[in-house]
PDB file of C-alpha atoms in Angstrom:
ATOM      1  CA  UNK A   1      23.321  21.898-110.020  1.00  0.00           C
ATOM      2  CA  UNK A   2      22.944  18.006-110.812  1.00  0.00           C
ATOM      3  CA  UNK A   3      24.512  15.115-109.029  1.00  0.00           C
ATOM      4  CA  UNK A   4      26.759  14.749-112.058  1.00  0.00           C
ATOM      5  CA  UNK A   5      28.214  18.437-111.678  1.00  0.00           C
ATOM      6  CA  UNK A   6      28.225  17.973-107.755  1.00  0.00           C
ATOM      7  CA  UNK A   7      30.270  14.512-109.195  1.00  0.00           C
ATOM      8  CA  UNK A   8      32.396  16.549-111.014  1.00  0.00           C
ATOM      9  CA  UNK A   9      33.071  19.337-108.881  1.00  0.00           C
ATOM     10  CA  UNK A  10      34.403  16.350-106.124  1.00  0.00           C
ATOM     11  CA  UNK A  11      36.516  14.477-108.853  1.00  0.00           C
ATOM     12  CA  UNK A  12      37.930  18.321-109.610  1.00  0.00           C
ATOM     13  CA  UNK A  13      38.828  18.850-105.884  1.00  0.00           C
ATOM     14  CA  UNK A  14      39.765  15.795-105.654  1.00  0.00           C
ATOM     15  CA  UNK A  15      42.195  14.841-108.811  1.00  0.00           C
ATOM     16  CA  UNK A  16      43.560  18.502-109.478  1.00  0.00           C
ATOM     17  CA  UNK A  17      44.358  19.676-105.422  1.00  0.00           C
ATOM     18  CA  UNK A  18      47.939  19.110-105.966  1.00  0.00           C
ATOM     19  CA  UNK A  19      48.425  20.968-109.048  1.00  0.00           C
ATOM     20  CA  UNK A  20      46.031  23.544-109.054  1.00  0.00           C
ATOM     21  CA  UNK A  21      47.599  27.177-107.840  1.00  0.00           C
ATOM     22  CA  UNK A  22      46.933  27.711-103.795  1.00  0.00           C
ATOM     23  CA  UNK A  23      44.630  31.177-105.062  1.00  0.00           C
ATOM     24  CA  UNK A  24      42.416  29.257-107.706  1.00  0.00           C
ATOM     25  CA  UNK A  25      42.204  26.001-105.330  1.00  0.00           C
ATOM     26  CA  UNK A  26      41.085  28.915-102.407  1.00  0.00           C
ATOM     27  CA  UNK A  27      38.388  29.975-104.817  1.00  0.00           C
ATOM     28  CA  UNK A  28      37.057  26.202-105.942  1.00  0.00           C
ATOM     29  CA  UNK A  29      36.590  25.646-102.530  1.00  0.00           C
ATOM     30  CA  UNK A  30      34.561  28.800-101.326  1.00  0.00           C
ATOM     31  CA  UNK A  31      32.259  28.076-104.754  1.00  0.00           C
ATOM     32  CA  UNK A  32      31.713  24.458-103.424  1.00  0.00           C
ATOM     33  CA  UNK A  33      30.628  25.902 -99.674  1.00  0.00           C
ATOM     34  CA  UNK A  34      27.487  27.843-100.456  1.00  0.00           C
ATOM     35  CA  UNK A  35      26.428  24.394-102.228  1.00  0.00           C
ATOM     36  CA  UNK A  36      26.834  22.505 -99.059  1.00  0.00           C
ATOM     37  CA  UNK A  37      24.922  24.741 -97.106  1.00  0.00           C
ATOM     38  CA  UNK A  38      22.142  25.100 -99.731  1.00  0.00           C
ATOM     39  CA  UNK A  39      22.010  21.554 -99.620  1.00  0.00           C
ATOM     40  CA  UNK A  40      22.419  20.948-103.082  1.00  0.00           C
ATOM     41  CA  UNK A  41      25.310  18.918-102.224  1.00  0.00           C
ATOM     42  CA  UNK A  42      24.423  17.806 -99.465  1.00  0.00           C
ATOM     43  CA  UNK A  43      25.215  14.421-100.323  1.00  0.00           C
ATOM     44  CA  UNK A  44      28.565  15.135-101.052  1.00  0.00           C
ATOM     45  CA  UNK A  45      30.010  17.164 -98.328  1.00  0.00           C
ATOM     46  CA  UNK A  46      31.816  14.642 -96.516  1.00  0.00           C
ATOM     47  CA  UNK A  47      33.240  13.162 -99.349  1.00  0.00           C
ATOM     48  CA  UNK A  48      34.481  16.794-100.293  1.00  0.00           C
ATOM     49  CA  UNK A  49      35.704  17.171 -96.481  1.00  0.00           C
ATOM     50  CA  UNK A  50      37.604  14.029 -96.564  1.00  0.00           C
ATOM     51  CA  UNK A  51      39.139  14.867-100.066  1.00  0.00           C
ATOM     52  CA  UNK A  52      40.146  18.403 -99.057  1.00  0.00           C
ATOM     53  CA  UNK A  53      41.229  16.796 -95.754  1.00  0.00           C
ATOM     54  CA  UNK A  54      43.723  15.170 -97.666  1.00  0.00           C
ATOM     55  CA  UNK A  55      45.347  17.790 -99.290  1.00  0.00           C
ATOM     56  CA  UNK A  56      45.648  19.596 -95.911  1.00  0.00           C
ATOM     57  CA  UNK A  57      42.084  21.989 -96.195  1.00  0.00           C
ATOM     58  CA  UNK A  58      39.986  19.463 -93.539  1.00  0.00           C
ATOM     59  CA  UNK A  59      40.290  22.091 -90.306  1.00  0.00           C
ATOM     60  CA  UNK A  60      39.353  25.733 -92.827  1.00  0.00           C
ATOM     61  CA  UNK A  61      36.713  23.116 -94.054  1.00  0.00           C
ATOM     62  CA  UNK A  62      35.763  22.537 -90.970  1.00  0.00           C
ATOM     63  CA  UNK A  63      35.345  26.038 -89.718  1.00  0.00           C
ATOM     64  CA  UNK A  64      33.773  27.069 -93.114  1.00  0.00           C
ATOM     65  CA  UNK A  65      31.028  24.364 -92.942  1.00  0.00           C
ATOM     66  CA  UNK A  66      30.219  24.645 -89.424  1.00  0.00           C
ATOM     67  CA  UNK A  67      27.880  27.592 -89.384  1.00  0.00           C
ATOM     68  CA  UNK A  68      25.536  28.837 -91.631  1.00  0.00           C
ATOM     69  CA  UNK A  69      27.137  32.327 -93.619  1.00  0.00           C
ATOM     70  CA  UNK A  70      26.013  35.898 -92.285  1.00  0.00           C
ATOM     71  CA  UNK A  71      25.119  39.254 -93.721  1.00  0.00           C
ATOM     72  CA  UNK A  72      28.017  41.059 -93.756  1.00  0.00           C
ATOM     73  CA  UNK A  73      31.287  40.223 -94.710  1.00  0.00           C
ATOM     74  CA  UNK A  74      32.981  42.047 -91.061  1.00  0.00           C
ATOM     75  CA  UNK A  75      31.956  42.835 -87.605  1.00  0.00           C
ATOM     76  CA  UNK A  76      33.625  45.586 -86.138  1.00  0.00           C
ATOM     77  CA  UNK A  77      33.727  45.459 -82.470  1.00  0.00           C
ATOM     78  CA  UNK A  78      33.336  48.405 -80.426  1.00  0.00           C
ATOM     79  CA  UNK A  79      33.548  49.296 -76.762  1.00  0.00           C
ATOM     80  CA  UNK A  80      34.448  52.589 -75.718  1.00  0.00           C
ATOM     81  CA  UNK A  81      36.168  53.656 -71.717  1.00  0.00           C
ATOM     82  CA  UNK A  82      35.085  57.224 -71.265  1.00  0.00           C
ATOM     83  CA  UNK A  83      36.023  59.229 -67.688  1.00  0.00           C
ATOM     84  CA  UNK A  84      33.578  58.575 -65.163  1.00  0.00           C
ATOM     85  CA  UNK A  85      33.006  59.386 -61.113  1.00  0.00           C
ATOM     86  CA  UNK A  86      30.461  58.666 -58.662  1.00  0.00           C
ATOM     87  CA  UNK A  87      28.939  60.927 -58.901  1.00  0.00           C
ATOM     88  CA  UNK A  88      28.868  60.889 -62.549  1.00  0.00           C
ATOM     89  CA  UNK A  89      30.941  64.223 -64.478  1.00  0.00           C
ATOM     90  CA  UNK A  90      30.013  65.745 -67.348  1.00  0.00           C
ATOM     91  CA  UNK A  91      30.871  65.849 -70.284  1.00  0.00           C
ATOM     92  CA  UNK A  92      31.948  61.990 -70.287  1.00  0.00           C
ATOM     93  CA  UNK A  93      34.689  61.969 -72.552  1.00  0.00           C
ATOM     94  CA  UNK A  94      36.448  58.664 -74.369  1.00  0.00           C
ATOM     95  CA  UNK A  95      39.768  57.405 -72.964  1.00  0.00           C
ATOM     96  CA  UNK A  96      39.829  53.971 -75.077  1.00  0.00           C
ATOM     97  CA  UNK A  97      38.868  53.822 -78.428  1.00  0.00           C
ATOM     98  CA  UNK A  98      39.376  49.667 -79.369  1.00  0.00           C
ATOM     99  CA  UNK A  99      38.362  48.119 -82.753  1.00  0.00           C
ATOM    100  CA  UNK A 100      38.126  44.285 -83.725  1.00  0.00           C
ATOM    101  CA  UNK A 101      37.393  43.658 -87.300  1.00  0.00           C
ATOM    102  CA  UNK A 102      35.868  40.198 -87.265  1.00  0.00           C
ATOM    103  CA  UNK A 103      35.826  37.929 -90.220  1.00  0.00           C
ATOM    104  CA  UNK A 104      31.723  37.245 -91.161  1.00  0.00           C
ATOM    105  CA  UNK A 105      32.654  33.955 -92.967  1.00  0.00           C
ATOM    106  CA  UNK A 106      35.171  32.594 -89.832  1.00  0.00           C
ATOM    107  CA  UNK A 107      34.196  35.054 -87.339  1.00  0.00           C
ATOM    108  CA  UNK A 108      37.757  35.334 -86.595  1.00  0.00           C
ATOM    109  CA  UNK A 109      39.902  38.243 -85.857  1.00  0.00           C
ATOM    110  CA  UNK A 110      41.506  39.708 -88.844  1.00  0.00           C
ATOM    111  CA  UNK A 111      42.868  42.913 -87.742  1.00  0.00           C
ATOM    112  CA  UNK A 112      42.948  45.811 -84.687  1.00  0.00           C
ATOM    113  CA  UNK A 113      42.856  49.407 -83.733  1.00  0.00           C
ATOM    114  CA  UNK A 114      43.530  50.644 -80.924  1.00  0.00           C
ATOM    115  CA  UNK A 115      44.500  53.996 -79.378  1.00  0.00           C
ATOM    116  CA  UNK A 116      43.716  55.559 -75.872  1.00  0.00           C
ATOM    117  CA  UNK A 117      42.570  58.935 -76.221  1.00  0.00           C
ATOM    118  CA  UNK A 118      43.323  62.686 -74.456  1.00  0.00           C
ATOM    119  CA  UNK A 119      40.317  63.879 -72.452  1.00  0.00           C
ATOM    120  CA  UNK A 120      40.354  67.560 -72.692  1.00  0.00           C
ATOM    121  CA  UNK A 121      37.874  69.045 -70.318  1.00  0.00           C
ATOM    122  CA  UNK A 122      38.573  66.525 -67.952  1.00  0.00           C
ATOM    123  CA  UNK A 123      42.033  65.686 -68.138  1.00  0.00           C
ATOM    124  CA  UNK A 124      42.544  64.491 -64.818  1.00  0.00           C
ATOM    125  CA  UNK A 125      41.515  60.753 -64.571  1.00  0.00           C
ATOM    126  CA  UNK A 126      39.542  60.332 -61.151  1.00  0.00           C
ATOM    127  CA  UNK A 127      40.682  57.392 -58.693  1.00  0.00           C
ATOM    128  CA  UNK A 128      37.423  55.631 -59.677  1.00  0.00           C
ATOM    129  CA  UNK A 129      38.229  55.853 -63.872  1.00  0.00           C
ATOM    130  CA  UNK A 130      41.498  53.962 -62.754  1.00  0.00           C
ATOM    131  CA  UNK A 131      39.831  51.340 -60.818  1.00  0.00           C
ATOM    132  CA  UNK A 132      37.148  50.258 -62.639  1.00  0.00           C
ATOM    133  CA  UNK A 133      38.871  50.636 -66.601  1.00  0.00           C
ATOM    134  CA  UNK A 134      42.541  50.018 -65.429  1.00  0.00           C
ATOM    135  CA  UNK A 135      43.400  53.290 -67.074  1.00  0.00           C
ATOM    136  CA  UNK A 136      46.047  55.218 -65.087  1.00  0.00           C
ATOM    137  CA  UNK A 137      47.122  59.055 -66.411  1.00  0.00           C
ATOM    138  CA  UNK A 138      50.200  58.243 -67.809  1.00  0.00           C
ATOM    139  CA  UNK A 139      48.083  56.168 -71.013  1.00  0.00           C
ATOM    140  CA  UNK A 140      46.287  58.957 -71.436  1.00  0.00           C
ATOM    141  CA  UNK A 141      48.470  62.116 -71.457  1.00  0.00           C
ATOM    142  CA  UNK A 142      49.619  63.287 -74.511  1.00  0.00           C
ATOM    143  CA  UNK A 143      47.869  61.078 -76.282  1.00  0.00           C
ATOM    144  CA  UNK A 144      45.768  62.108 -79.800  1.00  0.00           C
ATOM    145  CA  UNK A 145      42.699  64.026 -79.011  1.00  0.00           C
ATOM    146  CA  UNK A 146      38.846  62.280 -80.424  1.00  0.00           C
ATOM    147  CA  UNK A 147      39.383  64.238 -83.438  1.00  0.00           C
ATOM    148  CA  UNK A 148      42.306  62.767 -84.215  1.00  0.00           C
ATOM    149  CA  UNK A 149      41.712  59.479 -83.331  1.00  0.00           C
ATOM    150  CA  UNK A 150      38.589  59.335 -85.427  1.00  0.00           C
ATOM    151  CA  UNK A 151      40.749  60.793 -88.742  1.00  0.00           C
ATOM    152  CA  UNK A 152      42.910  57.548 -87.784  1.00  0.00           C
ATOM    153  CA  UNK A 153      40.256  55.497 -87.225  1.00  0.00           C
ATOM    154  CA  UNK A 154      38.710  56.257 -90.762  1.00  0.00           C
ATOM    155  CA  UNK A 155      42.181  55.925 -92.291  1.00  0.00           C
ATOM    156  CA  UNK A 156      42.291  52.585 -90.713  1.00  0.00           C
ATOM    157  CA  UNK A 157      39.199  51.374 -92.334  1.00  0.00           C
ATOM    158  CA  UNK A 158      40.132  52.556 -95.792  1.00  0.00           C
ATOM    159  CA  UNK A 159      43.250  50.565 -95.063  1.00  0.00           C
ATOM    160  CA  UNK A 160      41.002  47.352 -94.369  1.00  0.00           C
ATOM    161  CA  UNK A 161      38.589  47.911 -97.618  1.00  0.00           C
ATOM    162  CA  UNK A 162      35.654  48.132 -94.952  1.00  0.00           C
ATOM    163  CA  UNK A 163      34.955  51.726 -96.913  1.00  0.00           C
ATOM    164  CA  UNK A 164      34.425  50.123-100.496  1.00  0.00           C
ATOM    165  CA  UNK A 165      30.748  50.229-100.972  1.00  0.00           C
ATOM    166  CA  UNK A 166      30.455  46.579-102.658  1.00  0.00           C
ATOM    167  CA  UNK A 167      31.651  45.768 -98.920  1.00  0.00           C
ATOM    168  CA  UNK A 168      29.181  45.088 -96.297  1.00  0.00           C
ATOM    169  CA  UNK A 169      30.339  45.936 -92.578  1.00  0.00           C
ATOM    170  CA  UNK A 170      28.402  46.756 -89.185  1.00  0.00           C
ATOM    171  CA  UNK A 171      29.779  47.662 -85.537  1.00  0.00           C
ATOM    172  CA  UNK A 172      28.593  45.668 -82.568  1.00  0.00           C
ATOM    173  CA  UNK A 173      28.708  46.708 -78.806  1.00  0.00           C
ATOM    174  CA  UNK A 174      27.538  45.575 -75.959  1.00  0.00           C
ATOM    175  CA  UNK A 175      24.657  47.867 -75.488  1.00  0.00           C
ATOM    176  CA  UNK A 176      23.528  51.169 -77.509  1.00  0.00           C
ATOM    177  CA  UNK A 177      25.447  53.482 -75.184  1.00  0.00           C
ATOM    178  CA  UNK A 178      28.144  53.380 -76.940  1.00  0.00           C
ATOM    179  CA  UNK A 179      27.098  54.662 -80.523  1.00  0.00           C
ATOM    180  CA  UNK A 180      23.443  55.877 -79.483  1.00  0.00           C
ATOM    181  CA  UNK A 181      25.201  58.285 -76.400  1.00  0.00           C
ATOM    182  CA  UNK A 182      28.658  58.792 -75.960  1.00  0.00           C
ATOM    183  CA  UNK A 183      29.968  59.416 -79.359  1.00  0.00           C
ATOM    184  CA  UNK A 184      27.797  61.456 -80.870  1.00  0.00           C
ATOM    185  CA  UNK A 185      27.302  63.198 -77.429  1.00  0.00           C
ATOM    186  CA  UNK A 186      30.935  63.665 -77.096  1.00  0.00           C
ATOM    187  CA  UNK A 187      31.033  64.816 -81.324  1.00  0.00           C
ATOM    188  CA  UNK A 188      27.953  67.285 -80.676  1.00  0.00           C
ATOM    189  CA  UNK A 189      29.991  68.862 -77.611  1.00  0.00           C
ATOM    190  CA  UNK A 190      32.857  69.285 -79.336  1.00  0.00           C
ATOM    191  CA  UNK A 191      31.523  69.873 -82.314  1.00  0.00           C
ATOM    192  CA  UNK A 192      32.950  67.307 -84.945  1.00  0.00           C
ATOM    193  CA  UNK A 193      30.778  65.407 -87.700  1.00  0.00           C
ATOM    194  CA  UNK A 194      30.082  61.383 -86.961  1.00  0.00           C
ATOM    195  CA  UNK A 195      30.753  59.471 -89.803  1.00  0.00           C
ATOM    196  CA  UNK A 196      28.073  57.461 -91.466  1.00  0.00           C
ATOM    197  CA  UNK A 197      29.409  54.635 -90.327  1.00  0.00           C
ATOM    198  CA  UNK A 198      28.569  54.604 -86.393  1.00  0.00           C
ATOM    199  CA  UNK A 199      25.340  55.226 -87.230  1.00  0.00           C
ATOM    200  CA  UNK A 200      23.843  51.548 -87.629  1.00  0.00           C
ATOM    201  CA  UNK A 201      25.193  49.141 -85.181  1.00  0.00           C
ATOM    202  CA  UNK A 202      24.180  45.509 -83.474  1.00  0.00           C
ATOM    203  CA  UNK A 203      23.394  45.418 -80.309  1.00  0.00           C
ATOM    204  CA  UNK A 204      24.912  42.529 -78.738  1.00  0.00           C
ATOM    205  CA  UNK A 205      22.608  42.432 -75.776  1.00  0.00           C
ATOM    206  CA  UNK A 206      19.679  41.662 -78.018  1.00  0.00           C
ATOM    207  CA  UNK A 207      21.123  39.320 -80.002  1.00  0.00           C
ATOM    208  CA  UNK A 208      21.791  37.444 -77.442  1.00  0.00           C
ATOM    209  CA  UNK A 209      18.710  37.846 -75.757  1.00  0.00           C
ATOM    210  CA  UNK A 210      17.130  36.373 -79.669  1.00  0.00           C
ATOM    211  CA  UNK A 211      18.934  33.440 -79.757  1.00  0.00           C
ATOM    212  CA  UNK A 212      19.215  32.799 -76.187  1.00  0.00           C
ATOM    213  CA  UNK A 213      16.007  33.441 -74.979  1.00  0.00           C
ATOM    214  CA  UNK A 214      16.779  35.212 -71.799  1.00  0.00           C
ATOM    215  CA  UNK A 215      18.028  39.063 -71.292  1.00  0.00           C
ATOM    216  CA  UNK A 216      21.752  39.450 -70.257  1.00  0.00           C
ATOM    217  CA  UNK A 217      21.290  41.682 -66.921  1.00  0.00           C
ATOM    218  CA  UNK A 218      24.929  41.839 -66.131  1.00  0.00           C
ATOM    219  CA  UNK A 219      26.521  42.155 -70.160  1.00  0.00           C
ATOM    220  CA  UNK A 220      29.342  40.350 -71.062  1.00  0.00           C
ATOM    221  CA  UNK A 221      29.439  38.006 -67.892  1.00  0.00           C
ATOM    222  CA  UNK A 222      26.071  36.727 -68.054  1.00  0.00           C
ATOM    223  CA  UNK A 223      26.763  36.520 -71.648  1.00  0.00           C
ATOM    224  CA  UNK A 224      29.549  34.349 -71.150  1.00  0.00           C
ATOM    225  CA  UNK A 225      27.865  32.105 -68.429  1.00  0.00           C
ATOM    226  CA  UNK A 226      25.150  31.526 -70.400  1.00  0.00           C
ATOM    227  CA  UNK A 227      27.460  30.564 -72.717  1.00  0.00           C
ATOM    228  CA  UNK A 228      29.745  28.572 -70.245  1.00  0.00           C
ATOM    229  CA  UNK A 229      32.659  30.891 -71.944  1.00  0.00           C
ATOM    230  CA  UNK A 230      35.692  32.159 -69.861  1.00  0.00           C
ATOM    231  CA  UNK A 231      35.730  35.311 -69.278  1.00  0.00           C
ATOM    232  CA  UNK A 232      38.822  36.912 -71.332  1.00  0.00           C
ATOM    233  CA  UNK A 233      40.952  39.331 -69.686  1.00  0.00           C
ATOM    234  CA  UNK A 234      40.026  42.411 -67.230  1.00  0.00           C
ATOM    235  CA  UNK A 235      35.902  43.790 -66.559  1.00  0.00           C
ATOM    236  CA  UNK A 236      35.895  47.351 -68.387  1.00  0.00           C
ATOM    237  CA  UNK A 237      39.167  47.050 -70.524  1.00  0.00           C
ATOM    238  CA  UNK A 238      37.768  48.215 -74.050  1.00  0.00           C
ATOM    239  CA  UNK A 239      40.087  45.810 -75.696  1.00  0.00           C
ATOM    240  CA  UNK A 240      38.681  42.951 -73.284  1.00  0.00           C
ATOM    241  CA  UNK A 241      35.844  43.995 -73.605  1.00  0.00           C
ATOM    242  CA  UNK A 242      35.620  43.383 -77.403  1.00  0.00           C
ATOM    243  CA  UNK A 243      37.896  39.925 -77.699  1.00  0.00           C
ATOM    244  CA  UNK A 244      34.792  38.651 -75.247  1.00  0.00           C
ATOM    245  CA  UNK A 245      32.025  40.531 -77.423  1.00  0.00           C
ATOM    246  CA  UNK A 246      33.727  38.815 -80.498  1.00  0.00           C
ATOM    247  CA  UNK A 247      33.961  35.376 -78.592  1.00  0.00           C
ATOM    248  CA  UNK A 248      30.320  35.646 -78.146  1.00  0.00           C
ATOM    249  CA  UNK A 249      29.863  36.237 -81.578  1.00  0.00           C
ATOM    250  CA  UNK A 250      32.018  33.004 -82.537  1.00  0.00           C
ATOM    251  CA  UNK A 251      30.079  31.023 -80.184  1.00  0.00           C
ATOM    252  CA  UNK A 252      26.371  32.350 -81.495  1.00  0.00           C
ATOM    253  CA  UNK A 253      27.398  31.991 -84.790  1.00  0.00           C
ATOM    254  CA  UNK A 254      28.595  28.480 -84.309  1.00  0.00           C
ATOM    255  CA  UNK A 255      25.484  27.853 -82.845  1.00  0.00           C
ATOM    256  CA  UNK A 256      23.544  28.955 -86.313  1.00  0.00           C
ATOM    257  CA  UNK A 257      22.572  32.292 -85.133  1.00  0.00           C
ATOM    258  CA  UNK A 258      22.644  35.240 -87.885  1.00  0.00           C
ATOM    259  CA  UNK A 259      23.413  38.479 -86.751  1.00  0.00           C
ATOM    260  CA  UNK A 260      21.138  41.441 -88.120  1.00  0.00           C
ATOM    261  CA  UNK A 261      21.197  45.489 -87.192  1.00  0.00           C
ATOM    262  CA  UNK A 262      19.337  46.667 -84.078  1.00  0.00           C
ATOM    263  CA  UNK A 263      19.313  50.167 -84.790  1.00  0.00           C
ATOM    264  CA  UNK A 264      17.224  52.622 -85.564  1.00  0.00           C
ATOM    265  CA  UNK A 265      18.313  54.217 -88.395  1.00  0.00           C
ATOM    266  CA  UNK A 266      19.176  58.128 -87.284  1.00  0.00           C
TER     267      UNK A 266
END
């Protein structure tokens, strides 16, 4: 691409914002951002800025050009509650099954699931579960069982598009436990198939400890001291738990890291 075309392509955003259609003006301006970060335009980008700017686009301009783009198109965040004691029963079974399906181009939330689950050979909670996830018994009882909640859960990412194959989507949790142990432990107990899916996953733990530099002892709150983030919400909520993952995320991204899978494969 020449100056003249990079020329062009302002004059275009420029002259024609106010009568081009709001879904063709959307797609001039996610053509012109790969340019910008390429460099090509580099030149140019805060003359396009202050012309979009003026037409109302400056803050998704903003956002768009302020980190460099990832490898997938979503982030699904992950983190299971499962019953728990000291000292620990088995089988550990999941009692909170959250989802956050994070933009990769805004690394902004775009949509939720979330269901608590029926433990079934456990279906007591113990006075520690309570404490430490803020579960109490009436959330869980007579709730859908894991099978159920995983037929829901794959219904919900058909519903998103995150099951089209020309889409490119990865789950992230804060540690391996949750897709390297507890589901397939709890699927191989009870025996039901684990979807393809939660089989490749980003461990947020190490990505942090790649772009940081230093290994996150304590999880999210070291994470988000390291940071200097505020801590969002309650220590072992699952849906917490994954607005501060994704927060993390945000703030790493901003920051110019690019998230990559940390998985083995299985």
């Amino acid at each position: 691409v020449s100056d003249a075309s990079g020329c062009s392509m302002i004059a275009l955003l420029h002259t024609g914002a106010a009568k081009f259609p709001q879904n063709l003006l959307s797609r001039a301006r996610q053509a012109v951002y790969p340019l910008l970060l390429s460099g090509v335009l580099k030149g140019y980008s805060s003359i396009i800025s202050r012309k979009l700017a003026s037409h109302g686009f400056g803050a998704s301009m903003a956002a768009m050009s302020s980190f460099p783009p990832q490898r997938y198109h979503y982030f699904l965040v992950l983190d299971f509650e499962a019953t728990c004691d000291k000292p620990q029963i088995h089988p550990q079974e999941i009692i909170e099954f959250p989802i956050l399906k994070l933009n990769g181009r805004t690394m902004e939330i775009e949509s939720t699931f979330h269901m608590y689950v029926q433990p079934v050979v456990h279906p007591q909670l113990t006075p520690f579960c309570t404490e430490l996830t803020g579960i109490i018994q009436g959330m869980v009882d007579g709730q859908p069982s894991l099978q159920q909640v995983l037929e829901r859960v794959d219904e919900w990412m058909a519903k998103e598009g995150l099951l089209d194959p020309s889409v490119k989507s990865i789950f992230v949790t804060c540690g391996d436990w949750d897709l390297k142990v507890m589901l397939p432990g709890q699927c191989q107990y009870l025996g039901l198939p684990v979807a393809d899916y939660f089989k490749q996953w980003i461990n947020l733990k190490k990505a942090y400890s790649f772009a940081m530099g230093s290994w996150p002892k304590n999880g999210l709150l070291d994470m988000n001291k390291g940071l200097n983030l505020q801590h969002i919400g309650r220590p072992h909520s699952g849906i917490d738990d994954c607005k501060n993952i994704a927060n993390i995320m945000k703030t790493l991204a901003h920051r110019g890291f690019i998230f990559k899978q940390t998985s083995k494969p299985f």
